[in-house]
Structures are given as structure tokens and as C-alpha cells.
Coordinates of C-alpha atoms and ligand atoms in Angstrom, one line a residue:
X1 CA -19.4 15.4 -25.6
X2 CA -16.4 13.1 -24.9
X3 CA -13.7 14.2 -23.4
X4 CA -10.7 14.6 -25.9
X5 CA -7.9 13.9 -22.7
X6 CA -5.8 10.7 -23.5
X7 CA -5.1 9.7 -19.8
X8 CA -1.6 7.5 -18.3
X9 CA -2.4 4.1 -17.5
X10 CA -5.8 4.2 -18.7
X11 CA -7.6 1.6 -20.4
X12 CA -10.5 4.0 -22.4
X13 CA -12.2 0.9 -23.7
X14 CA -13.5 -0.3 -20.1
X15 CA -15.2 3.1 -20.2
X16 CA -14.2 3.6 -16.4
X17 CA -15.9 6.6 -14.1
X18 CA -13.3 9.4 -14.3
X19 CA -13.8 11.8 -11.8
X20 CA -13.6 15.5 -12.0
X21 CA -11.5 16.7 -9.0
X22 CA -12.0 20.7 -8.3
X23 CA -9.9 21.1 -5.0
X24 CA -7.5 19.3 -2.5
X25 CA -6.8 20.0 0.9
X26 CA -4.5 17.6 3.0
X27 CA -5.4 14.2 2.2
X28 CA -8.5 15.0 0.3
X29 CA -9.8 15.3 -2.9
X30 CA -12.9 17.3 -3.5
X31 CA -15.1 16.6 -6.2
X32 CA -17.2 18.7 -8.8
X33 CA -20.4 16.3 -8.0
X34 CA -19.4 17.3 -4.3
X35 CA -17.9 13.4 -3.4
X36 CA -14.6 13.7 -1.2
X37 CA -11.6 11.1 -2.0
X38 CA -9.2 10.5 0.6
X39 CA -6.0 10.3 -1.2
X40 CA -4.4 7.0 -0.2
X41 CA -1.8 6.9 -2.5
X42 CA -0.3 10.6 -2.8
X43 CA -1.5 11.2 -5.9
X44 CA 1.0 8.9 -7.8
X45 CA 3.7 8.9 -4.2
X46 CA 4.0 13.0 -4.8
X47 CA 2.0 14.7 -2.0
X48 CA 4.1 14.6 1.3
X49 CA 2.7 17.4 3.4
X50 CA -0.6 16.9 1.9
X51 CA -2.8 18.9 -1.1
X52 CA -2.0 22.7 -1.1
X53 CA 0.1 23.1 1.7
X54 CA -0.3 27.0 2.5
X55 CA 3.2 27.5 2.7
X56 CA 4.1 25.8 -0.6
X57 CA 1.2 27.6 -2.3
X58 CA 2.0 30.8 -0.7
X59 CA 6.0 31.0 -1.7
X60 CA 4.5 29.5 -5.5
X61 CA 2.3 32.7 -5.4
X62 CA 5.0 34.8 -4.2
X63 CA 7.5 33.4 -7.4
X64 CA 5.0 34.2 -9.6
X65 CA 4.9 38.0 -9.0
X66 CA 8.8 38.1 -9.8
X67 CA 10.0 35.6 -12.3
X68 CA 8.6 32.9 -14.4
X69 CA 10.5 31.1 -16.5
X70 CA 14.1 31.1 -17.4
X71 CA 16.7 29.5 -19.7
X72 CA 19.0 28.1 -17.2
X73 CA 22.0 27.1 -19.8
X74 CA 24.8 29.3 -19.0
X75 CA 21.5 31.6 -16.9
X76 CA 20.8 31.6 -13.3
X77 CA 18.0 32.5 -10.7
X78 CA 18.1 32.5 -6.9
X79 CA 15.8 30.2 -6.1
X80 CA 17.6 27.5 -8.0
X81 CA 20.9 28.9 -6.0
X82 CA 19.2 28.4 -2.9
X83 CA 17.6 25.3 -4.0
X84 CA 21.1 23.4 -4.8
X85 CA 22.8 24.9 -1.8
X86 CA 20.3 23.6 0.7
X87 CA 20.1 20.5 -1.6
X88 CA 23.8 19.8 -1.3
X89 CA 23.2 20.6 2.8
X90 CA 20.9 17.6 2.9
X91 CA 22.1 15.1 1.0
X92 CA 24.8 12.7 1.4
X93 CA 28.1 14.9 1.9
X94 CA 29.8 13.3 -1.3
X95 CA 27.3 14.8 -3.1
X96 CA 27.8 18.1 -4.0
X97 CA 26.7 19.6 -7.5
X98 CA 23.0 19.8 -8.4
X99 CA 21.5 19.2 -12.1
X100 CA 18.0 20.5 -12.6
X101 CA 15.2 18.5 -14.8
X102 CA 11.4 18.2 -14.8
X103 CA 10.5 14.3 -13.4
X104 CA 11.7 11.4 -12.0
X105 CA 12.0 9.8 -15.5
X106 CA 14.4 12.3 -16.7
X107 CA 16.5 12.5 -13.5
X108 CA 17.1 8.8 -14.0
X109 CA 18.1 9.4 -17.5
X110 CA 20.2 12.2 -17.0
X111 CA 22.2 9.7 -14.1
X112 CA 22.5 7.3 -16.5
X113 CA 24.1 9.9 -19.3
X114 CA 26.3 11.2 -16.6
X115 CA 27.4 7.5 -15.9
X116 CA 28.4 6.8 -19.2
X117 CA 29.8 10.3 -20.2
X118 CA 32.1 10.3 -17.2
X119 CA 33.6 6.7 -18.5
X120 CA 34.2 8.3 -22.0
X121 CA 35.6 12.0 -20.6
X122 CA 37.9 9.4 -18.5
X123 CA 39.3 7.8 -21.4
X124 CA 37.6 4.5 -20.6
X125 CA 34.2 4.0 -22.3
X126 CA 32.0 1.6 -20.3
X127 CA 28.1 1.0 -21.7
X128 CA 26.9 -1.9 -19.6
X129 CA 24.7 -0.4 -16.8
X130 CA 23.1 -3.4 -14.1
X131 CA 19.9 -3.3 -12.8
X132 CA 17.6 -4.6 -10.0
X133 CA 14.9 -7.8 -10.9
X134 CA 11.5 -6.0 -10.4
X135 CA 12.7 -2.3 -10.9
X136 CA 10.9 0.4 -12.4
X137 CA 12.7 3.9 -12.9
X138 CA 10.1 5.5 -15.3
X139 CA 8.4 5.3 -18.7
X140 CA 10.8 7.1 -20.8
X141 CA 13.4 4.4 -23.0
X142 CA 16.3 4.5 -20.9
X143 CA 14.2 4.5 -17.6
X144 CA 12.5 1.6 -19.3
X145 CA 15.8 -0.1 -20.4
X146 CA 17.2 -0.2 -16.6
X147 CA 13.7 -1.3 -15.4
X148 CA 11.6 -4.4 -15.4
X149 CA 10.5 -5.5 -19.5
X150 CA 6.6 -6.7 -19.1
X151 CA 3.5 -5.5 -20.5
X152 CA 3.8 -1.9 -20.4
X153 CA 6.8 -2.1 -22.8
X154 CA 6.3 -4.9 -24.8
X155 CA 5.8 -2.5 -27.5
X156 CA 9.4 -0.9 -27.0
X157 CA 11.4 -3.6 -26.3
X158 CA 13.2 -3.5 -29.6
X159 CA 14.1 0.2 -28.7
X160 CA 15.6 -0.9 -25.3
X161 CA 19.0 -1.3 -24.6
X162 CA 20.7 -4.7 -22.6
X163 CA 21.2 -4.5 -19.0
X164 CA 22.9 -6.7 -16.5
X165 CA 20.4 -7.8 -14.0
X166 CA 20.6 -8.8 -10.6
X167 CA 17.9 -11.5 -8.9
X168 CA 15.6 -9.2 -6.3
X169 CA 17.2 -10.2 -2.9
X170 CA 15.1 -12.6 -1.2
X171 CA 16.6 -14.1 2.6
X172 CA 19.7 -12.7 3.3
X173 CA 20.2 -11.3 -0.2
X174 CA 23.3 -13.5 -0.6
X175 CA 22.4 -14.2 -4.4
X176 CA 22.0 -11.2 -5.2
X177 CA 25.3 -9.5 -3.7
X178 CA 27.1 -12.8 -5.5
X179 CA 25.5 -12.2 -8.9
X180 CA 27.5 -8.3 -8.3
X181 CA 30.6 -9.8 -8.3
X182 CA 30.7 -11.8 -11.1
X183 CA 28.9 -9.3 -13.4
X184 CA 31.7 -6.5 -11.8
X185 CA 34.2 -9.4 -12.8
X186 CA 33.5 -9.8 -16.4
X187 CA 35.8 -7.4 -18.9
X188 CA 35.0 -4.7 -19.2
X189 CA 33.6 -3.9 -16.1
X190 CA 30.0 -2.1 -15.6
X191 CA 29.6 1.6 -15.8
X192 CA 27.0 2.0 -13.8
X193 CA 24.4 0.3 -10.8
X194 CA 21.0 1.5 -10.6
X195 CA 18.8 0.9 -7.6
X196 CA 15.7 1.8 -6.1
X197 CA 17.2 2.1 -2.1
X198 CA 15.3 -0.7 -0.3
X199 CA 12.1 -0.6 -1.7
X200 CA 10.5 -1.6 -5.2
X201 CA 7.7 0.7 -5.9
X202 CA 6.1 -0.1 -9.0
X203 CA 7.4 -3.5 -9.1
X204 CA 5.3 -4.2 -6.1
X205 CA 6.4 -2.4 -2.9
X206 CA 8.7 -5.2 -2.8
X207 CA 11.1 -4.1 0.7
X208 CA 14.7 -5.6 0.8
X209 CA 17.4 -5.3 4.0
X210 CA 19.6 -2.0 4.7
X211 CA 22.8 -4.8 4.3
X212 CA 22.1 -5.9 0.7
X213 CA 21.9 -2.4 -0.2
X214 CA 25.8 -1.1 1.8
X215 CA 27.3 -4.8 0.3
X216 CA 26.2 -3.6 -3.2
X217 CA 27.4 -0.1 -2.6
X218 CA 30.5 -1.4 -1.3
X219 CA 31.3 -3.5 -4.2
X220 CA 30.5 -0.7 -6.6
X221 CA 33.0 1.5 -4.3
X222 CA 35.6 -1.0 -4.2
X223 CA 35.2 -2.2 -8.2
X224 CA 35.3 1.5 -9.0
X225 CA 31.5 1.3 -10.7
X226 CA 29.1 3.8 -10.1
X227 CA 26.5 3.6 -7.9
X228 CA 23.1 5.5 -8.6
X229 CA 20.5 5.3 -6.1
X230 CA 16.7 6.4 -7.6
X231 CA 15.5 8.2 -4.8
X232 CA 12.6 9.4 -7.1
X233 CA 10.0 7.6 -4.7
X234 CA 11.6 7.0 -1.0
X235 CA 12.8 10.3 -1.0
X236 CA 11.5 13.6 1.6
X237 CA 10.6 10.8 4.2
X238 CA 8.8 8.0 2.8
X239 CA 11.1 5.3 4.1
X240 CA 11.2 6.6 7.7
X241 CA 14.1 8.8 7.3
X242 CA 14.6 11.9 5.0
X243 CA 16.4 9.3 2.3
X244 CA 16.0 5.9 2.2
X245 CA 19.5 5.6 1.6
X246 CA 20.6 7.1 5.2
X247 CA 19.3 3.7 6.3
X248 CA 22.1 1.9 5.3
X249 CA 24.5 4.5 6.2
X250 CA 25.0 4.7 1.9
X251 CA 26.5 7.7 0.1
X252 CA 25.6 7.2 -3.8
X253 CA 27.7 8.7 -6.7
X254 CA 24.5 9.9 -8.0
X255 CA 21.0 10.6 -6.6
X256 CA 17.8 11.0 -8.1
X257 CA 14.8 13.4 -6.5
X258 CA 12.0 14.4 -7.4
X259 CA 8.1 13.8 -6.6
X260 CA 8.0 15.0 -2.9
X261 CA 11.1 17.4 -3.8
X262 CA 8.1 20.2 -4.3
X263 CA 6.1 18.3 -1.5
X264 CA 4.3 17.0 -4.7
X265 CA 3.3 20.7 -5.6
X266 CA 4.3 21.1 -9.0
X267 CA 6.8 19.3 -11.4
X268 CA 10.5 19.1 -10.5
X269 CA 13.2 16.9 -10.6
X270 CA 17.1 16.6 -9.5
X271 CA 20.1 14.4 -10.4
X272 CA 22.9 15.3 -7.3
X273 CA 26.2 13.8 -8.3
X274 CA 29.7 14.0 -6.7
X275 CA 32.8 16.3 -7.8
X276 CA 34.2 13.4 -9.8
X277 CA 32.0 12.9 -12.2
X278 CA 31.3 16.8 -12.1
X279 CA 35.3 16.8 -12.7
X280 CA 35.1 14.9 -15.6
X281 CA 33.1 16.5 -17.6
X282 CA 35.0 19.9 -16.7
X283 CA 37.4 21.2 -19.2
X284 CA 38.4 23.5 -21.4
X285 CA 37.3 21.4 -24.3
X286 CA 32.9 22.3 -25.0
X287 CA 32.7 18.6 -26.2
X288 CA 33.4 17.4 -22.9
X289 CA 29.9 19.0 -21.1
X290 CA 26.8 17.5 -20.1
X291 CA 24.4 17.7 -23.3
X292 CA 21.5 17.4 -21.4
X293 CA 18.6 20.1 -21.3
X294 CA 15.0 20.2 -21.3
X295 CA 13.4 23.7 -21.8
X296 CA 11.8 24.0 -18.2
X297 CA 15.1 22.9 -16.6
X298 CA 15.4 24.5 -12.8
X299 CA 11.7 26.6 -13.5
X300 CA 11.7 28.7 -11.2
X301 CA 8.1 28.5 -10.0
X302 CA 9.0 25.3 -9.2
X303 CA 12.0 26.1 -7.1
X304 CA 10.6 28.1 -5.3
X305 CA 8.4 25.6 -4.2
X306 CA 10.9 23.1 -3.3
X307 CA 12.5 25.9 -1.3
X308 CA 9.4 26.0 0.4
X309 CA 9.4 22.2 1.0
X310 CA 12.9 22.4 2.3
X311 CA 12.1 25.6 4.8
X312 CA 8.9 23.1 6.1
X313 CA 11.5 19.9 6.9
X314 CA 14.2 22.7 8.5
X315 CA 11.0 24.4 10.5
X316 CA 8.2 21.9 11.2
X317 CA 8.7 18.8 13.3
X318 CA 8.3 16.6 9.9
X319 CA 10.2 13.3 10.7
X320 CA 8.2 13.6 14.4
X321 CA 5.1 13.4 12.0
X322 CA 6.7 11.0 9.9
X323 CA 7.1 8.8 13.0
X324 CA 4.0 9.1 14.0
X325 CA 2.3 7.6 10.9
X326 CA 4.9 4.9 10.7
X327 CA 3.1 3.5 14.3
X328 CA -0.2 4.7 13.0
X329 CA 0.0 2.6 9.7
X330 CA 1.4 -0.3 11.4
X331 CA -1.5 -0.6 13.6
X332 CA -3.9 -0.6 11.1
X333 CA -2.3 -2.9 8.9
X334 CA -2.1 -5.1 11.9
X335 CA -5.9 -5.0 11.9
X336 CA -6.3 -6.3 8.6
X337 CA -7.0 -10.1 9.2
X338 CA -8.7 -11.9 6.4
X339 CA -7.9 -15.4 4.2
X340 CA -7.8 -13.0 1.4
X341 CA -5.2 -10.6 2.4
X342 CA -1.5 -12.0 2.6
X343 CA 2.3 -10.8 2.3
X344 CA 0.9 -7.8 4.5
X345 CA 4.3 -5.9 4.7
X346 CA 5.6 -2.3 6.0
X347 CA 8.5 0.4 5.7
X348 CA 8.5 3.3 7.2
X349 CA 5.0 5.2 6.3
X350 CA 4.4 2.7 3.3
X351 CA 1.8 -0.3 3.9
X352 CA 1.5 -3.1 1.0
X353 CA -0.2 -6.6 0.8
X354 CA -1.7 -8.8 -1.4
X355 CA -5.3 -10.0 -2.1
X356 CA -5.2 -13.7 -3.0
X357 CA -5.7 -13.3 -6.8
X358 CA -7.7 -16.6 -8.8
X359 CA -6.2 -14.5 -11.9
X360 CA -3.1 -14.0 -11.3
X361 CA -1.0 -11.3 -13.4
X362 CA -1.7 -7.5 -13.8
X363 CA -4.3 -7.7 -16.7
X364 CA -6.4 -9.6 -14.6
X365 CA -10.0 -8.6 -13.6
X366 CA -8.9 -7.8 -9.8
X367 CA -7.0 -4.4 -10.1
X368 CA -10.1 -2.7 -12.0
X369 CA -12.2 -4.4 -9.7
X370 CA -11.0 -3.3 -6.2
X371 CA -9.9 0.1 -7.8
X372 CA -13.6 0.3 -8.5
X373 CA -14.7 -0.4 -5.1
X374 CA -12.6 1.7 -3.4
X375 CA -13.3 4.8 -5.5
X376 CA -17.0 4.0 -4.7
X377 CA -16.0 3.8 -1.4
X378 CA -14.7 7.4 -1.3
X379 CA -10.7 6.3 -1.8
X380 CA -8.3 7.6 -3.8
X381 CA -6.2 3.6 -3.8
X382 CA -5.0 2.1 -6.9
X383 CA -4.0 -1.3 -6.9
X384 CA -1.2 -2.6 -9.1
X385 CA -2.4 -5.8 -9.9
X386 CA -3.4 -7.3 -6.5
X387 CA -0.7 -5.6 -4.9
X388 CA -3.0 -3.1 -2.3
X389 CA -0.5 -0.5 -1.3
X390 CA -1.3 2.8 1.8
X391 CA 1.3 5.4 0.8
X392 CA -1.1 8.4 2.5
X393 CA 0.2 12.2 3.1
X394 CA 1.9 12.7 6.6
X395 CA -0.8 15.2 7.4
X396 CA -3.5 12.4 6.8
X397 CA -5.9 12.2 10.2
X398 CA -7.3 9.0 12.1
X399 CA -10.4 8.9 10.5
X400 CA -9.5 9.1 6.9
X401 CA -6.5 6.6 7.9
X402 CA -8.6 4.2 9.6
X403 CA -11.3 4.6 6.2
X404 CA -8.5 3.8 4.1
X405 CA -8.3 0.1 6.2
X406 CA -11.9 -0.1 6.8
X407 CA -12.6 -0.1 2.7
X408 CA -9.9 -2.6 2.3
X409 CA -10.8 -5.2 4.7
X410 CA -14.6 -4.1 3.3
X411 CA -13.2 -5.2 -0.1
X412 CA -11.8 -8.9 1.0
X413 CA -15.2 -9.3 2.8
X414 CA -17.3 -8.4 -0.2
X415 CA -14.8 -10.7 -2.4
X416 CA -15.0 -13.6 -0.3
X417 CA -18.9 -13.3 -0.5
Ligands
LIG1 C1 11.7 4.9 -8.3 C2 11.1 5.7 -9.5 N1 11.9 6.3 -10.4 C3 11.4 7.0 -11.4 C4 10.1 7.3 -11.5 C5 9.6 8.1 -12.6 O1 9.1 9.3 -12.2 P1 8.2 10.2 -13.1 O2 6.8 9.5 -13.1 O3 8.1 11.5 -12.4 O4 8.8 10.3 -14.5 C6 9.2 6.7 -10.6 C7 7.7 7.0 -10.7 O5 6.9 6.4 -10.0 C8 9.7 5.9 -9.5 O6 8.9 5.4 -8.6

């Protein structure tokens, strides 16, 4: 019989292999017909300290004996006490009170309803929120409003609201800082920015300079318009550094977390913001909150795992391991010399590139194709469109690393043939 799951991202029609996965360990994925995957991509940029890290699964076991699942309006648990306190540590220093939700998608959406309810608890409603060329903040409408419009939301578009976009910096971003000032010019001003900190992920792994991102921040500081930085994907190390925002020396007026916030264990999300726009919304007056919930807000299974996460960057040498993979994956991309591969790019422990496409947009025949050869080839890797991207667990070894570049450089080979 068929299987009745309806899966994200899937075409059924092609009538694609789906394989059964019955166990992970580190980077690997074990299947029920006995094949292992190395997991190349994090399982959709979650896993960190790769698949069922014992001390994540342990303090998830350990939750599960005590409390389960709590309403968390006007409710509290410790391990979303501890969980926002050591949040709070970590983050930027302007950033000090936590709200709870369950993925990246409604973190962003809960930034962006923070945004605009601070500018009407102010006395000064502002709508217009700018965006990034290229961005992508998740698949719910207002994540898809602030994100790129293409094919995956054709359908929607009616449904999405206007944004003010800014060009993707290219060079030395110049056009892109201008295009800031003008739209912060214009009467009345923006509410909000929203950017991915130097790297686009689902628009391509497309990497931009530490300066374009402090001259936007600046301008949002100095124009009084809020600043959100989606941390949802270079968050807990992917960049290099614990937040890709540190790079720049950035503090954001609100931050998104999520994915690796559990080390990729279990769903969890965060939306840090700073005592202003916690001030505005605190009065006397109950139609000045935050009407945001969602019934699994601040689980506390899932807290408990992120505390774990946390104890595991505070107690394990994590950005030494980090470090180490950053030089690991540069070497190998640096090994990858073919006609076929170009734009071969790199920050911190993320690798992208392209394969020279005769198609050319993200329908075409290559992204089935090569995610088809590399599954074959034991490899957990999707392409998006011919974009080839290497965002492995830091606890990946050698040989499933250097696997990882073997099947790619296998894959321009056997297309060139
Ligand atoms: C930068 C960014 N923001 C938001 C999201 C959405 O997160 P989720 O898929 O957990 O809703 C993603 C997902 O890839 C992302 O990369």
C-alpha cells in the first residue's frame, strides 16, 4: 500500500525513492534496508552536534519523567527559566527578554508582530517592514511576505503583504546600504528591517560582508527602525562564531533562534527582543500585550533540550570543533576542480557552489538529478536548484567528509560524460 504521508517540498508525481530512516548517530543516517546516509546537510541546517547526541537525549529522557507539557500564558516551568536566563547570557547584551514559539517560521512572525505592535503601543503606527533581495524567512504568510516571491508562493502571492526591498549586496554593498537611506527617508518611515546576518540560506547560500551588515544596522539605529536579525539558520555556530551576528560586532533589536537551539533535537524556537520593545507593550492596559501564542509555546521537553545544548557549548570545546571543520571544509572544497563546478564559496563551516546548469532555474531537471545521485551514492545532500551546498554536523569525521566531496566531484565527472 501507498503511503498516505504528504511530504514538504516533494514532488509525489516523479515517484521519487523515499527512504525509510530507523536510527541516526552523529552524521549518519541508518536505514531500514540497512544503507547508511551521511547527513550532509543537517537534516534541513538542524543537527549541530550531530544525531542523538547522548547528552541531549539523556536530559530529553530525564524531562520526560517530570513534566510534559504546559500552558505557558501567565504558567511557568524551570527549564524555560533556565532556558531564557542562559539565553539572555549569550546573546547580544541589548537583548534581554525571551519569547517562546515552535520554529523558525513562527519566530520570524512573532518579530515581525512585535515590530509592528511596539509602533502602535508607541503612539506611531508604522506597517512598512524592508527586506533583503534573495531572502527566505520561512513558509508561513508573513515569513513568506518578507522573503523572496518565486515559485514556491506563486500561489499565495495575493495573500502577501508589500515589502520594501533592498538589492542583495554585491562588491562593496554600496547599493544596497544607499537603497536604506532612501527607503528610511520616505514618510513615514519603516517599522522594521529583516535580515538573514551575512548569509542567504535558501536563496542560495548567497555570503555578503560583516560591513554591509553594521552600515545597515547603523542606519536602522540612527533612523530609529528596528533591526531584526533571522538567526534561524547561522545561529549555535554555523557562521564560525556562536552568532553570525557577532561578526560584525551587531546587537539586533530582535533575534530569531531556533533549529540548532535544541542542537536540532526536537522543535523549538525563540524571538529575544530588547527592554524597549518589551516596555512598550507593558502596561496596565490588557490590550497592550503580545497576542501571540501557539499551544506548545516553551514545551518543556524541548527546553530541556536546549538547556542541554547550552550546558554542551558552556562544557565541551564546541567553537574549537567548529574551527576545526571550518579548515577541514575549506580544504576539500579546494579539491573540487572541475569545468562544471563554479562560484565554489565558504563561511565559516558552510561550503556552496554551483554546477553549470544548461536549464537554468529551480524546476529544472538538475536538482532531482544530482539529489538522485548522491542519495545513491550514500548522501544525505539536496541541492537547491544547482546550488550544491556542505552544511555537515561538527561531529562529522574525515571519511564521511571527504565522501561528501568525493560524490560531488563524482557527480560533475559523470555529468560531463
Ligand atoms: C533564515 C531562516 N529563517 C526561517 C526559517 C524557517 O524555519 P522553520 O523551517 O523552522 O519554520 C528558515 C528555514 O530554513 C531559515 O533558514
Amino acid at each position: 500500500m501507498s503511503s498516505p504521508v504528504w511530504h514538504p517540498f516533494t514532488q509525489h508525481g516523479l515517484g521519487e525513492d523515499i527512504p525509510l530512516i530507523e536510527r541516526a548517530e552523529g552524521a549518519a543516517l541508518h536505514a531500514a534496508d540497512g544503507r547508511r546516509y551521511v547527513d550532509a546537510i543537517s537534516s534541513w541546517w538542524v543537527t549541530t552536534h550531530g544525531h542523538c547526541n547522548p547528552r541531549i537525549m539523556a536530559a530529553i529522557r530525564a524531562q520526560t519523567e517530570k513534566l510534559d507539557q504546559l500552558i505557558f500564558a501567565g504558567w511557568t516551568h524551570e527549564p524555560a527559566e533556565t532556558l531564557a536566563r542562559a539565553l539572555v547570557d549569550i546573546t547580544p547584551a541589548a537583548l534581554d527578554h525571551v519569547f517562546f514559539s515552535d520554529s523558525g517560521s513562527t519566530s520570524v512572525e512573532v518579530a515581525l508582530k512585535m515590530a509592528l505592535g511596539t509602533w502602535l503601543n508607541r503612539g506611531e503606527p508604522r506597517h512598512r517592514i524592508v527586506v533583503m533581495e534573495h531572502s527566505y524567512h520561512g513558509d508561513t504568510i508573513g515569513a513568506m511576505s518578507v522573503g523572496e516571491r518565486g515559485v514556491y508562493n506563486r500561489a499565495y502571492q495575493p495573500l502577501l503583504f508589500d515589502v520594501d526591498t533592498l538589492p542583495f549586496p554585491v562588491g562593496d554593498g554600496d547599493r544596497t546600504i544607499a537603497a536604506l537611506e532612501a527607503i528610511c527617508a520616505q514618510s513615514p518611515p519603516p517599522a522594521a528591517l529583516i535580515v538573514e546576518p551575512l548569509i542567504l540560506g535558501a536563496g542560495g547560500m548567497l555570503i555578503y560582508p560583516p560591513h554591509v551588515l553594521k552600515a545597515l544596522r547603523d542606519i536602522c539605529a540612527r533612523e530609529g527602525v528596528l533591526f531584526i536579525a533571522d538567526e534561524v539558520m547561522t545561529g549555535w555556530g554555523r557562521t564560525g562564531m556562536l552568532f553570525a551576528c557577532q561578526h560584525a560586532g551587531v546587537e539586533p533589536d530582535l533575534m530569531c533562534l531556533s533549529k540548532g537551539l535544541t542542537g536540532g533535537a526536537i522543535p523549538l524556537a525563540v524571538t529575544l527582543a530588547t527592554r524597549d520593545i518589551f516596555n512598550a507593550h507593558l502596561s496596565q492596559d490588557r490590550a497592550r500585550m503580545f497576542f501571540h501564542s501557539s499551544s506548545y509555546t516553551a514545551n518543556p521537553i524541548a527546553c530541556a533540550a536546549a538547556n542541554a545544548n547550552i550546558a554542551i557549548w558552556q562544557e565541551e570545546p564546541v567553537l574549537d570543533r567548529i574551527g576545526a571543520l571550518v579548515h577541514r571544509q575549506a580544504r576539500q572544497l579546494d579539491r573540487l576542480d572541475h569545468p562544471l563546478i563554479v562560484g565554489k564559496r565558504q563561511l565559516g563551516t558552510i561550503t556552496a557552489m554551483e554546477f553549470v546548469d544548461p536549464y537554468g532555474d529551480y524546476l529544472s531537471a538538475m536538482a532531482p538529478m544530482l539529489g538522485r545521485f548522491f542519495r545513491d551514492n550514500g548522501l544525505l545532500l539536496r541541492p537547491m536548484g544547482n546550488t550544491v551546498y556542505v552544511m555537515p554536523p561538527y561531529c562529522i569525521d574525515d571519511n564521511d567528509l571527504g565522501a561528501i566531496y568525493d560524490a560531488i566531484l563524482a557527480a560533475a565527472l559523470e555529468m560531463a560524460a
